[in-house]
């Protein structure tokens, strides 16, 4: 199948850090359809050869195992082209139309890896230049707006040029192998379904933690914050994957209908909940592992009086027969104690104890998303015999390490998603009504914070955030996984 992949923002950070390495991996794995062109677009005046050299040099920053050999790059480079185009200049789009007409590829992908304030204009101009043909697919990167109104505005503008089935809204968490395995575990096996409900699960915790600060993205982050950057999209998509009902089939809309139902059944915020069930924090400077790190307000590009949150912990509930009364805790932040993303599904205690065991439940399913991905099922097994009390149970876990099990056959998140776009599979992409429902749910938090003079709570770099996060979960009688 011939394809043209037009990468708007082809010289940007996302293009060279994520998209090009993912495209190269697909090329190396032989899964990228033959006969394709990857056309980088930006305002620089580069020839194809200069663009190839630029991309080649960027691969020096990619981890060794994913770096092409010189021969591999030479073959991959044959796919790479460059087009100088200023997206704000309507006249420039004619050059793109001309380039695409040269070969009439069966599929044309327009990947908008540029600032979102260009999205509306780009879509209008693509339509005005006749570049929104039925074989065209449009990929939109996050963030799609900064609130419900701006999200709707972008979605409406995009839909004036493209139909929903042509629009691929990326949430790269959905492309992560562990998330796809979560779907496979829940809907490909009968084992978990009977216990996947309020009668057996006491609480679910979603943690997306970064140990780094905002690095060079201070100016962007200061306008965004953790709630918009991580909760509204990635964390809520994970929550949907955990809480959704089994879809009637594996088609995109069947899956997205079920996710939408979860978002719509998230309990609405009351003033009490906003006060007690949401914690926002901002990292202070300090010594982490023997190194002094700046506080958030000292980071380049950040307002020294900034009230932007770099940490959020919240408690959500889903109003449904399956989940009523089960808290879903979400926690995400920067400069935390570790770089890791995981989901912990805590099961209820055994109803009647015949063994002597420490209090609490020892049954939990841990889904690791980062840095490695895999599943661990924690339980109690018979350990050593105690002379006085007979058998003593010891905590053990079954460990499924997907990296070890599937090794080099594994497909990374962006690789998976790019291949899906080219193939026209929408399963792992977010529909506009899902996005709107997510924004509708987080907006009261944003409004509450805007009117709350207290601002974010400071937390020491290298910790798990403000102590209020532990206090929030402790009020329910639970604790974050690293605390129990
Ligand atoms: P970036 O490094 O600033 O790159 C922006 C790209 O857009 C550059 O290639 C730039 O090239 C091009 N561009 C800007 N204005 C243009 C115009 N008027 N006409 C043509 N090209 C133009 O940004 P980024 O970090 O790659 O982010 C791109 C998008 O992805 C943003 O929406 C961002 O929020 C999103 N995103 C990024 C990441 C990430 O890890 N970086 C992760 C998730 C989402 P010229 O200036 O040379 O024209």
Tab-separated table of C-alpha atoms in Angstrom, residues 57-449:
chain	number	residue	atom	x	y	z
A	57	UNK	CA	22.388	13.308	13.431
A	58	UNK	CA	19.364	13.186	15.735
A	59	UNK	CA	19.553	9.405	15.898
A	60	UNK	CA	22.768	9.821	17.929
A	61	UNK	CA	20.512	10.649	20.900
A	62	UNK	CA	18.408	7.509	20.511
A	63	UNK	CA	19.171	4.494	22.726
A	64	UNK	CA	21.751	2.215	21.143
A	65	UNK	CA	19.504	-0.760	20.405
A	66	UNK	CA	17.129	1.493	18.475
A	67	UNK	CA	19.803	3.352	16.514
A	68	UNK	CA	20.148	2.454	12.819
A	69	UNK	CA	23.387	1.152	11.390
A	70	UNK	CA	24.720	3.413	8.586
A	71	UNK	CA	23.374	0.956	5.991
A	72	UNK	CA	19.974	0.803	7.645
A	73	UNK	CA	19.777	4.585	7.793
A	74	UNK	CA	20.708	4.906	4.127
A	75	UNK	CA	17.794	2.651	3.202
A	76	UNK	CA	15.417	4.425	5.605
A	77	UNK	CA	16.593	7.835	4.341
A	78	UNK	CA	15.219	6.960	0.913
A	79	UNK	CA	11.747	7.528	2.410
A	80	UNK	CA	12.561	10.974	3.813
A	81	UNK	CA	11.718	14.221	2.013
A	82	UNK	CA	11.399	17.810	3.094
A	83	UNK	CA	9.031	20.605	2.162
A	84	UNK	CA	9.449	24.206	3.269
A	85	UNK	CA	6.017	25.519	4.142
A	86	UNK	CA	4.780	28.210	6.508
A	87	UNK	CA	1.536	26.844	7.880
A	88	UNK	CA	0.215	30.352	8.467
A	89	UNK	CA	0.600	31.243	4.767
A	90	UNK	CA	-2.330	30.007	2.639
A	91	UNK	CA	-0.318	30.365	-0.557
A	92	UNK	CA	2.254	27.804	0.668
A	93	UNK	CA	-0.227	24.907	0.710
A	94	UNK	CA	-0.228	24.810	-3.089
A	95	UNK	CA	3.303	23.407	-2.953
A	96	UNK	CA	2.135	20.560	-0.738
A	97	UNK	CA	-0.812	19.840	-3.037
A	98	UNK	CA	1.596	19.746	-5.952
A	99	UNK	CA	3.960	17.372	-4.174
A	100	UNK	CA	1.158	14.992	-3.205
A	101	UNK	CA	-0.277	15.025	-6.727
A	102	UNK	CA	3.075	13.776	-8.028
A	103	UNK	CA	2.184	10.237	-7.094
A	104	UNK	CA	-1.375	9.909	-5.755
A	105	UNK	CA	-0.563	7.645	-2.817
A	106	UNK	CA	-3.365	5.350	-1.702
A	107	UNK	CA	-3.222	6.802	1.823
A	108	UNK	CA	-2.171	10.270	2.881
A	109	UNK	CA	-1.491	10.934	6.567
A	110	UNK	CA	-1.297	14.523	7.795
A	111	UNK	CA	0.402	14.451	11.196
A	112	UNK	CA	0.081	17.752	13.054
A	113	UNK	CA	3.154	17.735	15.311
A	114	UNK	CA	2.983	21.493	15.717
A	115	UNK	CA	1.594	23.924	18.275
A	116	UNK	CA	-2.166	23.337	18.685
A	117	UNK	CA	-2.975	26.986	17.938
A	118	UNK	CA	-2.134	26.152	14.308
A	119	UNK	CA	-4.544	23.195	14.079
A	120	UNK	CA	-7.643	25.132	13.047
A	121	UNK	CA	-5.841	27.135	10.414
A	122	UNK	CA	-4.056	24.110	9.001
A	123	UNK	CA	-7.316	22.182	8.658
A	124	UNK	CA	-9.005	25.123	6.930
A	125	UNK	CA	-6.128	25.441	4.502
A	126	UNK	CA	-5.928	21.723	3.818
A	127	UNK	CA	-9.627	21.815	2.915
A	128	UNK	CA	-9.243	24.987	0.826
A	129	UNK	CA	-6.413	23.310	-1.117
A	130	UNK	CA	-8.431	20.150	-1.736
A	131	UNK	CA	-6.169	18.145	0.569
A	132	UNK	CA	-8.977	16.651	2.671
A	133	UNK	CA	-9.780	13.856	0.264
A	134	UNK	CA	-11.414	10.636	1.529
A	135	UNK	CA	-8.049	8.835	1.566
A	136	UNK	CA	-6.560	11.443	3.918
A	137	UNK	CA	-6.086	10.784	7.635
A	138	UNK	CA	-5.429	13.539	10.100
A	139	UNK	CA	-3.405	12.954	13.267
A	140	UNK	CA	-3.765	15.426	16.111
A	141	UNK	CA	-1.304	15.595	18.981
A	142	UNK	CA	-2.231	16.662	22.470
A	143	UNK	CA	-3.037	19.114	23.920
A	144	UNK	CA	-6.297	19.616	22.070
A	145	UNK	CA	-7.297	22.837	23.755
A	146	UNK	CA	-6.832	24.029	27.318
A	147	UNK	CA	-10.448	23.670	28.449
A	148	UNK	CA	-13.800	22.384	27.210
A	149	UNK	CA	-14.594	25.455	25.108
A	150	UNK	CA	-11.247	25.533	23.297
A	151	UNK	CA	-11.346	21.762	22.809
A	152	UNK	CA	-14.796	22.029	21.213
A	153	UNK	CA	-13.653	24.886	19.043
A	154	UNK	CA	-10.735	22.854	17.657
A	155	UNK	CA	-12.844	19.736	17.190
A	156	UNK	CA	-15.569	21.674	15.371
A	157	UNK	CA	-13.047	23.356	13.079
A	158	UNK	CA	-11.378	20.032	12.341
A	159	UNK	CA	-14.724	18.367	11.640
A	160	UNK	CA	-15.597	21.038	9.095
A	161	UNK	CA	-12.675	19.725	7.039
A	162	UNK	CA	-12.529	16.014	7.948
A	163	UNK	CA	-15.044	13.392	8.999
A	164	UNK	CA	-14.641	11.747	12.402
A	165	UNK	CA	-13.431	8.493	10.844
A	166	UNK	CA	-10.509	10.408	9.305
A	167	UNK	CA	-9.403	11.961	12.612
A	168	UNK	CA	-6.821	10.189	14.786
A	169	UNK	CA	-6.435	11.926	18.165
A	170	UNK	CA	-3.292	10.576	19.760
A	171	UNK	CA	-3.047	9.588	23.384
A	172	UNK	CA	0.203	7.679	23.279
A	173	UNK	CA	-0.592	5.930	26.580
A	174	UNK	CA	-3.168	3.889	24.664
A	175	UNK	CA	-0.364	2.668	22.408
A	176	UNK	CA	1.713	1.367	25.316
A	177	UNK	CA	2.041	-2.412	25.233
A	178	UNK	CA	0.954	-2.694	28.874
A	179	UNK	CA	-2.309	-0.887	28.125
A	180	UNK	CA	-3.035	-3.134	25.181
A	181	UNK	CA	-2.275	-6.054	27.446
A	182	UNK	CA	-4.738	-4.680	29.950
A	183	UNK	CA	-7.413	-4.892	27.237
A	184	UNK	CA	-6.175	-8.380	26.304
A	185	UNK	CA	-6.158	-9.492	29.926
A	186	UNK	CA	-9.663	-8.216	30.599
A	187	UNK	CA	-11.380	-9.104	27.340
A	188	UNK	CA	-9.358	-12.054	26.045
A	189	UNK	CA	-9.560	-14.114	29.242
A	190	UNK	CA	-12.497	-15.204	31.350
A	191	UNK	CA	-10.387	-15.310	34.509
A	192	UNK	CA	-10.628	-11.743	35.713
A	193	UNK	CA	-14.133	-10.703	34.699
A	194	UNK	CA	-15.963	-12.300	37.684
A	195	UNK	CA	-13.737	-10.473	40.190
A	196	UNK	CA	-13.467	-7.219	38.256
A	197	UNK	CA	-16.089	-5.393	40.302
A	198	UNK	CA	-16.960	-3.726	43.571
A	199	UNK	CA	-17.618	-6.976	45.421
A	200	UNK	CA	-13.953	-7.997	45.045
A	201	UNK	CA	-11.957	-4.829	44.415
A	202	UNK	CA	-11.448	-2.357	47.245
A	203	UNK	CA	-9.639	0.413	45.358
A	204	UNK	CA	-7.611	1.116	42.245
A	205	UNK	CA	-4.557	3.365	42.063
A	206	UNK	CA	-3.087	4.926	38.948
A	207	UNK	CA	0.366	6.488	39.311
A	208	UNK	CA	2.256	8.305	36.577
A	209	UNK	CA	5.403	9.657	38.198
A	210	UNK	CA	8.380	11.448	36.725
A	211	UNK	CA	11.599	12.040	38.585
A	212	UNK	CA	12.677	14.904	36.315
A	213	UNK	CA	11.471	18.491	36.558
A	214	UNK	CA	10.109	20.491	33.641
A	215	UNK	CA	13.571	20.619	32.011
A	216	UNK	CA	13.417	22.816	28.901
A	217	UNK	CA	9.623	22.864	28.716
A	218	UNK	CA	9.061	25.395	31.524
A	219	UNK	CA	7.271	27.996	29.368
A	220	UNK	CA	4.903	25.382	27.928
A	221	UNK	CA	4.331	23.624	31.239
A	222	UNK	CA	3.632	26.813	33.165
A	223	UNK	CA	0.571	27.403	30.970
A	224	UNK	CA	-0.499	23.781	31.241
A	225	UNK	CA	0.127	22.063	34.585
A	226	UNK	CA	-0.227	18.426	35.606
A	227	UNK	CA	-4.028	18.318	35.469
A	228	UNK	CA	-4.199	19.329	31.801
A	229	UNK	CA	-0.947	17.645	30.791
A	230	UNK	CA	-1.554	14.221	32.361
A	231	UNK	CA	-4.889	13.769	34.120
A	232	UNK	CA	-7.375	15.030	31.522
A	233	UNK	CA	-5.938	12.698	28.900
A	234	UNK	CA	-3.551	9.879	29.887
A	235	UNK	CA	-4.759	9.130	33.412
A	236	UNK	CA	-8.449	9.248	32.460
A	237	UNK	CA	-7.827	7.013	29.455
A	238	UNK	CA	-6.158	4.492	31.774
A	239	UNK	CA	-9.101	4.748	34.127
A	240	UNK	CA	-11.447	4.047	31.205
A	241	UNK	CA	-9.445	0.985	30.168
A	242	UNK	CA	-9.713	-0.324	33.729
A	243	UNK	CA	-13.349	0.468	34.357
A	244	UNK	CA	-15.101	0.029	31.009
A	245	UNK	CA	-17.592	-2.748	30.353
A	246	UNK	CA	-16.577	-5.424	27.832
A	247	UNK	CA	-17.255	-3.957	24.366
A	248	UNK	CA	-19.519	-5.895	22.002
A	249	UNK	CA	-16.615	-6.334	19.578
A	250	UNK	CA	-13.111	-5.015	18.981
A	251	UNK	CA	-14.177	-2.239	16.595
A	252	UNK	CA	-13.141	1.292	17.368
A	253	UNK	CA	-16.580	2.674	18.131
A	254	UNK	CA	-17.589	-0.278	20.296
A	255	UNK	CA	-14.519	0.359	22.453
A	256	UNK	CA	-14.925	4.115	22.455
A	257	UNK	CA	-18.628	3.894	23.343
A	258	UNK	CA	-17.711	1.958	26.483
A	259	UNK	CA	-14.947	4.376	27.442
A	260	UNK	CA	-17.331	7.274	26.982
A	261	UNK	CA	-19.838	5.642	29.354
A	262	UNK	CA	-17.144	5.517	32.050
A	263	UNK	CA	-16.308	9.193	31.603
A	264	UNK	CA	-19.970	10.093	31.769
A	265	UNK	CA	-20.478	8.108	34.936
A	266	UNK	CA	-17.627	9.715	36.857
A	267	UNK	CA	-19.159	11.235	39.956
A	268	UNK	CA	-19.698	14.979	39.576
A	269	UNK	CA	-17.699	17.214	41.876
A	270	UNK	CA	-19.241	18.820	44.946
A	271	UNK	CA	-17.486	21.618	46.899
A	272	UNK	CA	-16.645	19.093	49.642
A	273	UNK	CA	-15.085	16.700	47.127
A	274	UNK	CA	-13.097	19.460	45.448
A	275	UNK	CA	-11.711	20.393	48.815
A	276	UNK	CA	-10.999	16.907	50.152
A	277	UNK	CA	-10.518	14.662	47.128
A	278	UNK	CA	-8.075	16.718	45.101
A	279	UNK	CA	-4.545	17.672	46.115
A	280	UNK	CA	-2.330	19.929	44.054
A	281	UNK	CA	1.351	20.418	44.666
A	282	UNK	CA	4.382	22.217	43.278
A	283	UNK	CA	7.943	20.984	43.694
A	284	UNK	CA	10.452	22.902	45.734
A	285	UNK	CA	14.193	22.701	45.142
A	286	UNK	CA	16.482	20.516	47.178
A	287	UNK	CA	19.079	17.852	47.176
A	288	UNK	CA	18.125	14.740	45.257
A	289	UNK	CA	20.631	11.889	45.298
A	290	UNK	CA	23.481	14.259	46.129
A	291	UNK	CA	22.534	16.798	43.431
A	292	UNK	CA	20.966	20.207	44.011
A	293	UNK	CA	17.891	20.678	41.829
A	294	UNK	CA	15.957	23.914	41.333
A	295	UNK	CA	12.428	24.413	42.576
A	296	UNK	CA	9.697	24.726	39.959
A	297	UNK	CA	9.547	28.528	40.279
A	298	UNK	CA	13.281	28.757	39.601
A	299	UNK	CA	13.062	26.774	36.372
A	300	UNK	CA	13.770	28.636	33.089
A	301	UNK	CA	10.582	29.911	31.454
A	302	UNK	CA	8.520	29.613	34.644
A	303	UNK	CA	6.899	32.625	36.312
A	304	UNK	CA	8.645	33.111	39.706
A	305	UNK	CA	5.171	33.496	41.313
A	306	UNK	CA	3.655	30.617	39.379
A	307	UNK	CA	0.659	28.788	40.867
A	308	UNK	CA	0.847	26.019	38.279
A	309	UNK	CA	0.593	22.536	39.777
A	310	UNK	CA	3.361	20.028	39.090
A	311	UNK	CA	1.543	17.351	41.115
A	312	UNK	CA	-2.048	16.181	41.338
A	313	UNK	CA	-3.575	13.428	43.427
A	314	UNK	CA	-7.292	12.858	43.274
A	315	UNK	CA	-10.002	10.432	44.203
A	316	UNK	CA	-12.662	9.587	41.653
A	317	UNK	CA	-15.731	7.381	41.882
A	318	UNK	CA	-17.791	5.834	39.149
A	319	UNK	CA	-21.539	5.751	39.534
A	320	UNK	CA	-22.376	2.330	38.164
A	321	UNK	CA	-23.478	-1.058	39.452
A	322	UNK	CA	-20.012	-2.446	38.807
A	323	UNK	CA	-18.024	0.270	40.562
A	324	UNK	CA	-20.212	2.172	43.058
A	325	UNK	CA	-18.195	2.902	46.194
A	326	UNK	CA	-14.806	1.860	44.770
A	327	UNK	CA	-12.332	4.742	44.873
A	328	UNK	CA	-10.070	5.237	41.864
A	329	UNK	CA	-7.042	7.236	42.925
A	330	UNK	CA	-4.984	9.077	40.341
A	331	UNK	CA	-1.573	10.512	41.125
A	332	UNK	CA	0.856	12.196	38.765
A	333	UNK	CA	3.660	14.662	39.071
A	334	UNK	CA	7.145	15.832	38.314
A	335	UNK	CA	10.275	15.595	40.489
A	336	UNK	CA	8.823	12.644	42.340
A	337	UNK	CA	10.723	9.801	43.989
A	338	UNK	CA	10.919	7.661	40.849
A	339	UNK	CA	10.169	7.569	37.159
A	340	UNK	CA	7.462	4.967	37.001
A	341	UNK	CA	3.922	4.490	35.828
A	342	UNK	CA	1.793	1.716	37.219
A	343	UNK	CA	-1.716	0.702	38.094
A	344	UNK	CA	-2.472	-1.172	41.286
A	345	UNK	CA	-5.753	-3.044	41.584
A	346	UNK	CA	-6.256	-3.857	45.260
A	347	UNK	CA	-8.589	-6.745	46.026
A	348	UNK	CA	-10.606	-7.065	49.193
A	349	UNK	CA	-9.425	-9.042	52.205
A	350	UNK	CA	-10.291	-12.725	52.474
A	351	UNK	CA	-13.740	-12.828	54.113
A	352	UNK	CA	-12.702	-15.272	56.826
A	353	UNK	CA	-9.167	-15.832	58.095
A	354	UNK	CA	-8.077	-19.350	58.985
A	355	UNK	CA	-4.383	-18.495	58.836
A	356	UNK	CA	-2.484	-16.007	60.875
A	357	UNK	CA	-1.674	-13.222	58.470
A	358	UNK	CA	-0.861	-9.586	58.935
A	359	UNK	CA	-3.975	-7.393	58.557
A	360	UNK	CA	-4.964	-6.019	55.184
A	361	UNK	CA	-5.345	-7.572	51.796
A	362	UNK	CA	-2.341	-9.151	50.130
A	363	UNK	CA	-4.073	-9.674	46.822
A	364	UNK	CA	-3.249	-7.079	44.249
A	365	UNK	CA	-2.703	-6.922	40.542
A	366	UNK	CA	0.037	-4.529	39.498
A	367	UNK	CA	0.190	-3.400	35.890
A	368	UNK	CA	3.551	-1.785	35.178
A	369	UNK	CA	3.650	0.656	32.289
A	370	UNK	CA	7.009	2.309	32.855
A	371	UNK	CA	9.987	1.890	32.864
A	372	UNK	CA	9.411	-1.814	32.125
A	373	UNK	CA	6.021	-3.184	31.362
A	374	UNK	CA	4.460	-6.265	32.780
A	375	UNK	CA	1.968	-7.730	35.208
A	376	UNK	CA	2.400	-8.925	38.758
A	377	UNK	CA	-0.212	-10.810	40.699
A	378	UNK	CA	0.459	-10.592	44.427
A	379	UNK	CA	-0.896	-13.203	46.808
A	380	UNK	CA	-0.063	-15.184	49.901
A	381	UNK	CA	1.514	-18.624	49.711
A	382	UNK	CA	2.634	-21.033	52.341
A	383	UNK	CA	6.098	-20.117	53.492
A	384	UNK	CA	8.022	-21.584	56.397
A	385	UNK	CA	6.451	-23.550	59.214
A	386	UNK	CA	6.375	-21.780	62.538
A	387	UNK	CA	7.032	-24.156	65.438
A	388	UNK	CA	4.314	-22.661	67.595
A	389	UNK	CA	1.575	-21.637	65.146
A	390	UNK	CA	1.873	-24.022	62.218
A	391	UNK	CA	1.891	-22.718	58.652
A	392	UNK	CA	2.899	-19.113	58.101
A	393	UNK	CA	1.816	-17.417	54.911
A	394	UNK	CA	4.267	-15.280	53.027
A	395	UNK	CA	3.621	-12.676	50.315
A	396	UNK	CA	4.699	-13.848	46.840
A	397	UNK	CA	3.933	-12.682	43.335
A	398	UNK	CA	3.548	-14.117	39.865
A	399	UNK	CA	5.573	-11.976	37.528
A	400	UNK	CA	4.963	-11.554	33.816
A	401	UNK	CA	7.641	-9.379	32.257
A	402	UNK	CA	6.492	-8.520	28.741
A	403	UNK	CA	9.950	-7.305	27.735
A	404	UNK	CA	11.462	-10.674	28.615
A	405	UNK	CA	8.582	-12.674	27.170
A	406	UNK	CA	8.234	-10.886	23.836
A	407	UNK	CA	11.633	-9.183	23.609
A	408	UNK	CA	12.534	-7.727	20.252
A	409	UNK	CA	9.150	-8.478	18.686
A	410	UNK	CA	7.658	-5.727	20.832
A	411	UNK	CA	6.229	-2.650	19.276
A	412	UNK	CA	6.594	0.725	21.029
A	413	UNK	CA	3.665	3.092	21.594
A	414	UNK	CA	4.305	5.562	18.764
A	415	UNK	CA	5.281	2.756	16.397
A	416	UNK	CA	1.992	0.958	17.124
A	417	UNK	CA	-0.033	4.152	16.720
A	418	UNK	CA	1.673	5.256	13.501
A	419	UNK	CA	1.125	1.841	11.955
A	420	UNK	CA	-2.520	1.971	13.028
A	421	UNK	CA	-2.986	5.378	11.395
A	422	UNK	CA	-1.499	4.140	8.125
A	423	UNK	CA	-3.726	1.053	8.292
A	424	UNK	CA	-6.780	3.138	9.232
A	425	UNK	CA	-7.385	1.450	12.605
A	426	UNK	CA	-9.025	3.853	15.044
A	427	UNK	CA	-9.254	1.546	18.092
A	428	UNK	CA	-6.466	3.214	20.055
A	429	UNK	CA	-7.436	6.798	19.236
A	430	UNK	CA	-9.692	9.098	21.173
A	431	UNK	CA	-13.056	10.267	19.844
A	432	UNK	CA	-14.088	13.899	20.272
A	433	UNK	CA	-16.966	13.077	22.645
A	434	UNK	CA	-14.539	11.233	24.950
A	435	UNK	CA	-12.289	14.267	25.022
A	436	UNK	CA	-15.178	16.579	25.750
A	437	UNK	CA	-16.448	14.361	28.562
A	438	UNK	CA	-12.953	14.335	30.081
A	439	UNK	CA	-12.673	18.114	29.906
A	440	UNK	CA	-16.167	18.480	31.378
A	441	UNK	CA	-15.049	16.394	34.356
A	442	UNK	CA	-11.770	18.241	35.051
A	443	UNK	CA	-13.105	21.762	34.508
A	444	UNK	CA	-14.660	22.151	37.991
A	445	UNK	CA	-11.224	21.367	39.443
A	446	UNK	CA	-9.637	24.112	37.354
A	447	UNK	CA	-12.363	26.561	38.399
A	448	UNK	CA	-12.016	25.594	42.052
A	449	UNK	CA	-8.261	26.142	41.961
